[in-house]
Coordinates of C-alpha atoms in Angstrom, one line a residue:
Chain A
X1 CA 0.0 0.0 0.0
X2 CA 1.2 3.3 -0.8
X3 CA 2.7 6.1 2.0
X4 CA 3.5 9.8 1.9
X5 CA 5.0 10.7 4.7
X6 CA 6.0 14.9 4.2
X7 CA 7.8 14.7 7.6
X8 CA 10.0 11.5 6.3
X9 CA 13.7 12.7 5.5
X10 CA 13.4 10.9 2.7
X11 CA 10.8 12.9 1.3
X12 CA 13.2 15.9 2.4
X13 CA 15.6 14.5 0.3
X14 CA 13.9 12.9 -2.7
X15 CA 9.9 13.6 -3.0
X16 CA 9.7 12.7 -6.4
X17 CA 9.3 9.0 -6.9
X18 CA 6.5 9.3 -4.3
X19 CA 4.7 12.3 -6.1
X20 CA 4.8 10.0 -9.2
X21 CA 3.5 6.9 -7.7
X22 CA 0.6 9.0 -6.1
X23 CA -0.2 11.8 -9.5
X24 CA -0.8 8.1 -11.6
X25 CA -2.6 5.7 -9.2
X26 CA -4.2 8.3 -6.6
X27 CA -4.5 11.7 -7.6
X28 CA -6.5 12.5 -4.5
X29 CA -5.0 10.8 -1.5
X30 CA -5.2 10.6 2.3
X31 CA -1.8 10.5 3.9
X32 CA -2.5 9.1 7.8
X33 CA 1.1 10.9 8.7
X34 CA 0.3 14.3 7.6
X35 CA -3.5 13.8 8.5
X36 CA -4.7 15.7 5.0
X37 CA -5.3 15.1 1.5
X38 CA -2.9 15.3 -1.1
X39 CA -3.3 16.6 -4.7
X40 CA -0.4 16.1 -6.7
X41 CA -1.6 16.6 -10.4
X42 CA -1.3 19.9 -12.1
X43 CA -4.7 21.0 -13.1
X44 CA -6.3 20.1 -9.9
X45 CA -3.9 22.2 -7.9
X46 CA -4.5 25.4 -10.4
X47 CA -8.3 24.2 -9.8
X48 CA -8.0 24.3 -6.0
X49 CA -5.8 27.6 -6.0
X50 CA -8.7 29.1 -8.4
X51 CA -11.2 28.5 -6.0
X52 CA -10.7 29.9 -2.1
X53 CA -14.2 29.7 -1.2
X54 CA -14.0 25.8 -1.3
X55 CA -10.0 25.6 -0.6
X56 CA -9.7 28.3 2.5
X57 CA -6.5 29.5 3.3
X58 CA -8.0 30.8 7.0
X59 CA -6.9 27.6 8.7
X60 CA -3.4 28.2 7.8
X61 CA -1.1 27.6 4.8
X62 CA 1.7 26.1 6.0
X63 CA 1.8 22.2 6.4
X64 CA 2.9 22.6 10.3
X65 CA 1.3 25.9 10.6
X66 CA 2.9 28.0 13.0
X67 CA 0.6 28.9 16.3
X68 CA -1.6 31.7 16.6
X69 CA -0.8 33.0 12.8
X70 CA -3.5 31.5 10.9
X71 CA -5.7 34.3 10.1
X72 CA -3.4 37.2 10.8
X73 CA -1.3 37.2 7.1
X74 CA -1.5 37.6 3.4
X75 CA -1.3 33.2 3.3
X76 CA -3.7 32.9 5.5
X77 CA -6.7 34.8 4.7
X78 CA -9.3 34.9 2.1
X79 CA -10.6 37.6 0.1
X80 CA -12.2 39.9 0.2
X81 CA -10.1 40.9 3.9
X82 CA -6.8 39.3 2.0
X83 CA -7.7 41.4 -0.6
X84 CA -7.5 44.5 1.5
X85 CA -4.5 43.6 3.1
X86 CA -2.8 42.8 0.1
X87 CA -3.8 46.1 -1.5
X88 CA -1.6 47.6 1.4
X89 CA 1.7 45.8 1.0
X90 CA 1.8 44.8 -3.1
X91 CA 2.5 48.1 -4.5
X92 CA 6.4 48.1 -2.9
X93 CA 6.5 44.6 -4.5
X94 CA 5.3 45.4 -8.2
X95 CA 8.0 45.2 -10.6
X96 CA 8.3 48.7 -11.8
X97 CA 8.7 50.0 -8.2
X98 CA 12.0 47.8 -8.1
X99 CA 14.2 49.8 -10.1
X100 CA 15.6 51.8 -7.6
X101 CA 16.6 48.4 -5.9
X102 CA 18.6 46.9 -8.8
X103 CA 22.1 49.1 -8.5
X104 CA 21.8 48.1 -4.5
X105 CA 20.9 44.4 -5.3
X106 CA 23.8 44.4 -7.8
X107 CA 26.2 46.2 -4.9
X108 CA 25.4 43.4 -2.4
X109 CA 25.3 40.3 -5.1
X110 CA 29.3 41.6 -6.2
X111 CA 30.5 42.7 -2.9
X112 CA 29.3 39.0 -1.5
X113 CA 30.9 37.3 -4.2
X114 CA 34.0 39.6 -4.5
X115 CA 34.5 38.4 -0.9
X116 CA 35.4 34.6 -2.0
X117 CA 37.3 35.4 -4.7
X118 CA 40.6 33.2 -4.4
X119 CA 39.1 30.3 -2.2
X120 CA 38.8 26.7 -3.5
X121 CA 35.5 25.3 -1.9
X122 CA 33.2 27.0 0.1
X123 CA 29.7 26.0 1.4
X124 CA 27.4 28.2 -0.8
X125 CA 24.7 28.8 1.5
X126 CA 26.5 29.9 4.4
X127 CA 29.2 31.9 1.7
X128 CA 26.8 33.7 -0.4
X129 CA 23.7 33.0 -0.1
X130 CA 22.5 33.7 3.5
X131 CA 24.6 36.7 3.0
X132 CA 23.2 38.2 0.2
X133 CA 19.8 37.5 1.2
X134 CA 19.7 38.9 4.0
X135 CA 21.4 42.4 2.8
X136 CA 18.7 42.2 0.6
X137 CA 16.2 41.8 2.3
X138 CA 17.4 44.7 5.1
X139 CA 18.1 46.9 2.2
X140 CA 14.1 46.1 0.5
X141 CA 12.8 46.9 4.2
X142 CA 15.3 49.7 5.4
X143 CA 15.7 47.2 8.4
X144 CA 18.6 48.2 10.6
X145 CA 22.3 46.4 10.7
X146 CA 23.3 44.4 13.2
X147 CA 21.2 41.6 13.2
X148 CA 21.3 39.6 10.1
X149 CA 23.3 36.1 11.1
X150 CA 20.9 36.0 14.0
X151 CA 17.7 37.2 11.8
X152 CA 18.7 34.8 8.6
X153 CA 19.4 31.6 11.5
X154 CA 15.7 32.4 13.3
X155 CA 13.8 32.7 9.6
X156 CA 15.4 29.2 8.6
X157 CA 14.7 27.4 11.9
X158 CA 10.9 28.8 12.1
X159 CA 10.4 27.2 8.9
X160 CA 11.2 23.8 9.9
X161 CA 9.2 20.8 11.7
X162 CA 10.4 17.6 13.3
X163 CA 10.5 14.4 11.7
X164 CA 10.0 12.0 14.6
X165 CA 6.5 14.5 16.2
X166 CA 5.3 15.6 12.8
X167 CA 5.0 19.0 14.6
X168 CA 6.6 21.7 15.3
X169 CA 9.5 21.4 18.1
X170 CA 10.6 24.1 21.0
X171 CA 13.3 25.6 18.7
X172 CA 11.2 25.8 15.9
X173 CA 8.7 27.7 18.1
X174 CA 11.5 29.8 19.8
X175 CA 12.6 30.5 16.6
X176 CA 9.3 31.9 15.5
X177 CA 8.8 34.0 18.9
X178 CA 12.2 35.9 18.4
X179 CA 11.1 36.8 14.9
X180 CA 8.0 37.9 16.4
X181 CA 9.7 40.0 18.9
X182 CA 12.3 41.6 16.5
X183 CA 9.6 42.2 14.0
X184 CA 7.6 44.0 16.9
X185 CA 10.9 46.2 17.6
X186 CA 10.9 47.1 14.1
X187 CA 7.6 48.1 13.7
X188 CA 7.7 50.3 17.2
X189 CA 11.0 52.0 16.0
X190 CA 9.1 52.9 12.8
X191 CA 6.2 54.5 14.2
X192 CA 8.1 56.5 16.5
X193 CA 10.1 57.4 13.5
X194 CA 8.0 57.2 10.5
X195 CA 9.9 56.6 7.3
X196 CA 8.5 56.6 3.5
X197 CA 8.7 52.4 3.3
X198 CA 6.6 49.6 3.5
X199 CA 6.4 48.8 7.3
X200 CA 5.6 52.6 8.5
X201 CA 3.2 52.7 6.0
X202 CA 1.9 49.1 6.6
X203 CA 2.3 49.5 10.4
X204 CA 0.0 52.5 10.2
X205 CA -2.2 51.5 7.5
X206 CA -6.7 51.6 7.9
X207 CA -8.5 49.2 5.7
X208 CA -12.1 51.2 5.9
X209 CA -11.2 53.6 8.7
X210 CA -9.9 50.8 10.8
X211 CA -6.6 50.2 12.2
X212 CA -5.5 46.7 11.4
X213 CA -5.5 44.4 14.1
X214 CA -2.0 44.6 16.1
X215 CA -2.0 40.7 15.0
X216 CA -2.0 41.3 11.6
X217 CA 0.6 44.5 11.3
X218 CA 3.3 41.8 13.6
X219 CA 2.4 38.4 12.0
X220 CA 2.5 39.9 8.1
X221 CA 5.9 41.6 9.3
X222 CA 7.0 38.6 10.8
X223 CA 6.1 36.5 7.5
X224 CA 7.6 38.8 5.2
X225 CA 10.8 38.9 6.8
X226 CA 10.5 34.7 6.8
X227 CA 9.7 34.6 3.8
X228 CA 12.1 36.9 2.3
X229 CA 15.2 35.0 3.7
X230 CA 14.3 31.7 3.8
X231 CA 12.0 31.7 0.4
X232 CA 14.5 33.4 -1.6
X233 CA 17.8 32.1 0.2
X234 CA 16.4 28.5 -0.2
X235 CA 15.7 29.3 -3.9
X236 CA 18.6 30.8 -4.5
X237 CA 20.5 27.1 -3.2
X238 CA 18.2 25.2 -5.7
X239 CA 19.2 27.2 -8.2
X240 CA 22.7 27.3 -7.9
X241 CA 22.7 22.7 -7.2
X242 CA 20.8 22.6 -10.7
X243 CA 23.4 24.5 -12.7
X244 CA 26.7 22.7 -10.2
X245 CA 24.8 19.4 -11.6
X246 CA 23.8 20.4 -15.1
X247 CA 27.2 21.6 -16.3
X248 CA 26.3 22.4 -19.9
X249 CA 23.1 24.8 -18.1
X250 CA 25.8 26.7 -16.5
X251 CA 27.7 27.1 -19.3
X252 CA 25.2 28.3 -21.8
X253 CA 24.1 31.1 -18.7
X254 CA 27.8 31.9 -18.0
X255 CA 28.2 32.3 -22.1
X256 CA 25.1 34.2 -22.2
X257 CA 24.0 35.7 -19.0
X258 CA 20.2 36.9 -20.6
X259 CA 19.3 33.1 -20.3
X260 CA 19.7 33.2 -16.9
X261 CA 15.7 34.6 -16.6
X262 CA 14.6 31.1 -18.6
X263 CA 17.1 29.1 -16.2
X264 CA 15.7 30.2 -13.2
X265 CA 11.9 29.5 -14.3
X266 CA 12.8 26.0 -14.9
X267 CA 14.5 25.7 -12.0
X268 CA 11.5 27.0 -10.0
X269 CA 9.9 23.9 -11.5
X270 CA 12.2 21.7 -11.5
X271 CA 13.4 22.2 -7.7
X272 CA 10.5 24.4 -5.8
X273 CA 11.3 25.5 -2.8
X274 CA 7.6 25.9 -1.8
X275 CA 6.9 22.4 -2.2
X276 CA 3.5 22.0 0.1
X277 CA 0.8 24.3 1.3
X278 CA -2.4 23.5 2.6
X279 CA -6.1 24.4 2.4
X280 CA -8.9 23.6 4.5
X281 CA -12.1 22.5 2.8
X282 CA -15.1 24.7 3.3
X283 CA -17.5 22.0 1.5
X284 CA -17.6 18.2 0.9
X285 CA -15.9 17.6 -2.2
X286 CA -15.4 14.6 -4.4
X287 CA -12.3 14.5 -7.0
X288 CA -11.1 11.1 -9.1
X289 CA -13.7 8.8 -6.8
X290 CA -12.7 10.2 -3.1
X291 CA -15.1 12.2 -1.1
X292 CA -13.2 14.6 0.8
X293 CA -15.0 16.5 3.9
X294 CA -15.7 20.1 5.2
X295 CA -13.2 20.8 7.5
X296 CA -10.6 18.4 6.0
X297 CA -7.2 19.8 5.1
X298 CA -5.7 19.1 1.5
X299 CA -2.1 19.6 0.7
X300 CA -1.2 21.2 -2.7
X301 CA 2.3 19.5 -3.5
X302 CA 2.9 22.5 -6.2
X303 CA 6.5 20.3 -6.4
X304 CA 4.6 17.5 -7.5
X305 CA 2.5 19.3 -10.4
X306 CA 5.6 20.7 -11.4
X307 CA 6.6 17.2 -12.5
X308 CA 3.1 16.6 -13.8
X309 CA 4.1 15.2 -17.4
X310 CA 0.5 15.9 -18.2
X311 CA 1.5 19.4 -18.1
X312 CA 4.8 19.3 -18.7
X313 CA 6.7 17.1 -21.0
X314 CA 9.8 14.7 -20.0
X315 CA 9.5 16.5 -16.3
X316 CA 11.9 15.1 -14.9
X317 CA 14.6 16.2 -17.4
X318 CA 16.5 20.0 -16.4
X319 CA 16.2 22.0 -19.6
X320 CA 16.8 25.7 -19.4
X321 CA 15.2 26.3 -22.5
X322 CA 11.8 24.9 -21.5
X323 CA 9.9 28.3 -20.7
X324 CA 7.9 26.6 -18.5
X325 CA 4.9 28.7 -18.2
X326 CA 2.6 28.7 -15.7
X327 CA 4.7 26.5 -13.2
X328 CA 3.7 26.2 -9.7
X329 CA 6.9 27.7 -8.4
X330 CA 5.0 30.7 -6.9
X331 CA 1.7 29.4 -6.0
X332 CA -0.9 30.2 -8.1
X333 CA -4.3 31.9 -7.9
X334 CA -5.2 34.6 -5.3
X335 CA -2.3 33.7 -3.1
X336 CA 0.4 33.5 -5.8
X337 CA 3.6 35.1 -3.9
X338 CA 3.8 38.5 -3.4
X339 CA 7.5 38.5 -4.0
X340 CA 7.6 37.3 -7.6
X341 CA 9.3 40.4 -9.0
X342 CA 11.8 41.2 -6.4
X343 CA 12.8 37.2 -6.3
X344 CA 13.1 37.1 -9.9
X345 CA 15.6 40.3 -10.0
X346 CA 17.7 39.0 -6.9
X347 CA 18.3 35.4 -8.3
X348 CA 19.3 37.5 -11.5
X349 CA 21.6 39.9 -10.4
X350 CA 23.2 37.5 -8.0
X351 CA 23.9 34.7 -10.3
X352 CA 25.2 37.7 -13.1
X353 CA 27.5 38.7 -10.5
X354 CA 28.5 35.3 -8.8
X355 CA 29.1 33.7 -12.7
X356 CA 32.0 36.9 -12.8
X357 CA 33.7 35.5 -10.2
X358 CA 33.5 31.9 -10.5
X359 CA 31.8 30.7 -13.7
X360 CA 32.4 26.8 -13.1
X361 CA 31.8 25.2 -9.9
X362 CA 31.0 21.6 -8.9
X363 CA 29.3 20.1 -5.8
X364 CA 31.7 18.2 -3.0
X365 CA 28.4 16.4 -1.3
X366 CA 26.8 13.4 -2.2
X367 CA 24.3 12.8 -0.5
X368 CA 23.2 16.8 0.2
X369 CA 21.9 17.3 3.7
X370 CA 18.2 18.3 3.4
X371 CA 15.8 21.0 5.9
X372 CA 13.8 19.0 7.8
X373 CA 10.2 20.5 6.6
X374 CA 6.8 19.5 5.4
X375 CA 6.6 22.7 3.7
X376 CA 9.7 23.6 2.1
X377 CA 12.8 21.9 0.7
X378 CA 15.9 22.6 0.4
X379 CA 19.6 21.6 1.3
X380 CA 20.9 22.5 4.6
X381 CA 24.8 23.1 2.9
X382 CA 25.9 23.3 -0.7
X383 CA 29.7 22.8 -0.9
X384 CA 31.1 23.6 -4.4
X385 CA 34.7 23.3 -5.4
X386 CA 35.1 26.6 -7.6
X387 CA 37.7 27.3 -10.3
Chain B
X1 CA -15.0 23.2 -20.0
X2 CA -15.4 26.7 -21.5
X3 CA -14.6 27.5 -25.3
X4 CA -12.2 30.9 -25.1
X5 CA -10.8 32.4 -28.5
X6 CA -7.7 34.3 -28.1
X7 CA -6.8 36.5 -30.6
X8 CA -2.7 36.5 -29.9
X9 CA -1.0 39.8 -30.8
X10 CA 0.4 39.1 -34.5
X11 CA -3.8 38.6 -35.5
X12 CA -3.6 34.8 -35.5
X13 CA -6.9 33.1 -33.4
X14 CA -6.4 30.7 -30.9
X15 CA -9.5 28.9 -29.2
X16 CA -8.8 26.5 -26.5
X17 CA -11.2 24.9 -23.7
X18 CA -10.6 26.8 -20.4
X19 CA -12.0 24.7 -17.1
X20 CA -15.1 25.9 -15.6
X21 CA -13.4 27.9 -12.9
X22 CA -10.4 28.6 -13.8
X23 CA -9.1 31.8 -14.9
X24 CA -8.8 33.3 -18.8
X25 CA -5.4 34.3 -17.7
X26 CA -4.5 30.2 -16.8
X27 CA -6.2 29.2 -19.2
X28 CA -4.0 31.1 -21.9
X29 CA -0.7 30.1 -19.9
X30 CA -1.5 26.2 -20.0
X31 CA -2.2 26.3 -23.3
X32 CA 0.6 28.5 -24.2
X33 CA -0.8 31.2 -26.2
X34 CA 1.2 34.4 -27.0
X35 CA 0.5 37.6 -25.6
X36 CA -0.4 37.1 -21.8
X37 CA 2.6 36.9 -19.7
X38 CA 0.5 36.6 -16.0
X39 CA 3.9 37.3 -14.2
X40 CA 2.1 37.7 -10.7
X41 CA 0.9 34.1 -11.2
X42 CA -3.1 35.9 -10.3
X43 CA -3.2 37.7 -7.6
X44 CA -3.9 40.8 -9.7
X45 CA -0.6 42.6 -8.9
X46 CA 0.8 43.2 -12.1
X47 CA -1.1 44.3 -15.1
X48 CA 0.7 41.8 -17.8
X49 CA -2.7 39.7 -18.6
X50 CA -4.3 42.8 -20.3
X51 CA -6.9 42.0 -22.9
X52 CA -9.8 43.1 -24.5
X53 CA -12.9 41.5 -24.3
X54 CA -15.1 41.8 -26.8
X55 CA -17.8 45.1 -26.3
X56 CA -21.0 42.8 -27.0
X57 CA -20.3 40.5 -24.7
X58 CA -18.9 43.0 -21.7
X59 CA -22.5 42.6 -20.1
X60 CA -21.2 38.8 -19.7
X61 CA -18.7 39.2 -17.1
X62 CA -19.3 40.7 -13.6
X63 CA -17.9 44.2 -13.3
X64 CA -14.3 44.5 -12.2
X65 CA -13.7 45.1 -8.9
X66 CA -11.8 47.7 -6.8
X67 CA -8.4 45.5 -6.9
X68 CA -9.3 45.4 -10.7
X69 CA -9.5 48.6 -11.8
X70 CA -6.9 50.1 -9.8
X71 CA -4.3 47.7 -11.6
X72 CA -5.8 48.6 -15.1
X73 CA -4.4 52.1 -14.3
X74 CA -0.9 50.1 -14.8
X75 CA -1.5 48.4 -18.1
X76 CA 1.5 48.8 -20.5
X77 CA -0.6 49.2 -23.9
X78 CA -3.3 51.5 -24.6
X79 CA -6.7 50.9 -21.8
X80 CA -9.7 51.0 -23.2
X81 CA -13.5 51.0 -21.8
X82 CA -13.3 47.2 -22.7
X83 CA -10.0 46.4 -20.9
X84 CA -9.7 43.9 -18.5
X85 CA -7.3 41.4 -16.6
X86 CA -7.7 37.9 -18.0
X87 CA -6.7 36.9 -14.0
X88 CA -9.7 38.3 -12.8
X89 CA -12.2 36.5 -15.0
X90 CA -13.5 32.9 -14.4
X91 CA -14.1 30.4 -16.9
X92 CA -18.0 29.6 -16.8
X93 CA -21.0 28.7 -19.0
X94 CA -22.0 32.4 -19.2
X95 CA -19.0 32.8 -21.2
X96 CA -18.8 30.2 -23.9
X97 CA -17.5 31.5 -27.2
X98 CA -15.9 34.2 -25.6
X99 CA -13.1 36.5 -27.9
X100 CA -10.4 37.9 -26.2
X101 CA -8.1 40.2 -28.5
X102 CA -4.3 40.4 -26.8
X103 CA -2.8 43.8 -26.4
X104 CA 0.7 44.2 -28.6
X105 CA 2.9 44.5 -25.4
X106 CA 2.3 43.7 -22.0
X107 CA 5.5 45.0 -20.5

């Protein structure tokens, strides 16, 4: 009988034999370990992301959701109140309100990778990656220096759940309360000291006269600042273990650094860091033969309809020059992510930059070390040998 | 299933089956017609899935909303009174046969 177990370290490490088995013979399945449904085929995730009044995101998005957040952020509420909030926070993330960002983002992406220049093998993750992200993400928000190592470590562990429990352990937890409480700091500092960016605005934003909720301004705060490490930083790790791996990829991007856009669709695709969020049913449902209850949660394994060959042909193969469009790499539908833009021009410019200083490198690890998380995936250290 | 006809930007019609519920801006995207980028991924946050619909069957589609119509404001090509965002529409009987023409740039 067939298992999927999103806490296994195995699934960690390798989900994708599993999403097979279960996107051919049981497109809607109950998992007993992660207590939900999973939907693993392409066009019934875009179908369950098109439609929040039967898939609600007010239970929580996350896999292992985080206490007392459900309800409180852009994941995890549905329109019309997501709606509102989102109103409130998008404009700083549309594309055309980047530009200002790109000569900083190209600053932090070269000074990072200047900084190696002359070792042999580093870890990329710790190296490059944290770093940058984090410098980004401080620089995006105006958030103060000082902090980052401690701020990118928190963001990581929050994110993670414990194999053994299927829950979330005290670190995890204590991880999520500091960034709670430094996120609280932040937002105080700005509203004695209003500044013309997202958080004072956000922080003293009315959605029809009415102050949001304290809960809302700490818990959005808290999730961008998660999500802008650990989303993009993650990403970012995937990214740069599919072109160590796919040699001729990272050749053709070196040669040719306006591929790199194409390269880093497929590789949302192909590796997607968000590999799981959930939904809670708001109505009986019945898909492919299984009658799935009001109140039930259902997973949406966007890594697995990113493999769906029913979508996407020979799935399994890395080809930069796929265009994949409409991947799941960001979500889809009402709750697509909110950093789209400003992930897209990071992974650019730090990749353009990082190829300048070391345009081959190879990975030392086999097997990678994988996060322990039912929600995201990605290796805990990438060690390349550069030349 | 819903029968769309997009009308990509160098004039050449394509006509695909949408899924009831899904929206004209997926629906273009899976099927990989020309002219809708979608770069948000539908959350109505970027103004690249600009068509226009066609003016007889405007009364067809609910009205666009607030979220809507302050992202139309954004649109790269030229907005007319029968602009919308091909995220913000739903697939559904009501629209069968529906022509969409794609604007020459969406960027």
């Amino acid at each position: 009988m067939i298992r999927f177990d999103p806490y296994a370290p195995a699934v960690d490490a390798d989900p994708f034999p599993a999403y097979k088995a279960l996107r051919d013979a049981h497109p809607c399945f109950w998992s007993d370990e992660a207590r939900m449904w999973i939907l693993t085929r392409y066009a019934d995730i875009v179908s369950a992301g098109q439609d929040w009044q039967t898939y609600s995101s007010a239970q929580g998005n996350l896999m292992t959701e985080l206490p007392n957040r459900a309800g409180a952020t852009l994941g995890t509420t549905d329109p019309p109140r997501h709606d509102r909030l989102r109103g409130l926070v998008q404009h700083a993330f549309m594309k055309r309100n980047l530009e200002s960002l790109t000569e900083p983002i190209r600053d932090i992406a070269a000074t990072t990778a200047n900084a190696l220049r002359g070792q042999r093998q580093f870890d990329f993750i710790s190296a490059f990656s944290s770093k940058f992200t984090v410098r980004v993400l401080f620089a995006a928000l105006g958030l103060p220096l000082g902090d980052e190592q401690t701020v990118r470590d928190k963001a990581v562990l929050m994110v993670q759940s414990d194999p053994v429990t299927r829950a979330k352990a005290p670190q995890h937890i204590a991880a999520y309360q500091w960034m709670q409480d430094y996120a609280a700091s932040v937002i105080a500092e700005r509203r004695a000291n209003p500044k013309n960016d997202l958080i004072s605005h956000f922080s003293m934003a009315e959605i029809d006269g009415d102050r949001l909720d304290e809960r809302e301004v700490l818990l959005t705060t808290t999730t961008l600042i998660m999500a802008g490490i650990e989303s993009l930083g993650g990403f970012m790790s995937m990214f740069a273990l599919n072109l160590a791996d796919h040699a001729d990829a990272r050749r053709a991007v070196v040669a040719e650094p306006a591929l790199l856009p194409d390269a880093v669709e497929e590789s949302l695709r192909f590796n997607t860091s968000a590999q799981r969020f959930r939904r809670c049913l708001q109505r009986d449902t019945t898909l492919h033969g299984q009658t799935m209850r009001q109140g039930d949660f259902v997973c949406l394994a966007y890594g697995a309809g990113n493999r769906d060959e029913r979508q996407f042909p020979n799935p399994d193969v890395y080809d930069i020059r796929r265009k994949p469009r409409g991947h799941l790499g960001f979500g889809g539908g009402v709750h697509a992510c909110l950093g789209t833009a400003i992930a897209r021009l990071s992974v650019k410019l730090a990749f353009e930059e990082f190829h300048k200083v070391f345009p081959d490198y190879q990975r030392v690890q086999e097997p990678l070390s994988w996060m322990p998380s039912s929600t995201f995936r990605s290796p805990l250290r990438l060690e390349l040998t550069v030349q | 299933m819903t029968t769309i006809t997009y009308i990509q930007p160098d004039g050449s019609p394509r006509t695909v089956d949408v899924a009831d519920g899904w929206s004209l801006m997926q629906g273009a995207i899976t099927h990989g017609v020309d002219g809708i980028v979608g770069e948000c991924g539908g959350s109505c946050a970027c103004a690249t899935c600009h068509c226009y619909v066609d003016e007889a069957r405007l009364g067809d589609l609910p009205p666009a909303a607030d979220g809507e119509r302050a992202m139309l404001e954004a649109v790269a090509a030229e907005l007319r009174p029968n602009s919308r965002l091909a995220c913000q529409i739903k697939a559904s009987a009501a629209l069968q046969g529906l022509r969409l023409t794609l604007p020459d740039r969406q960027e």
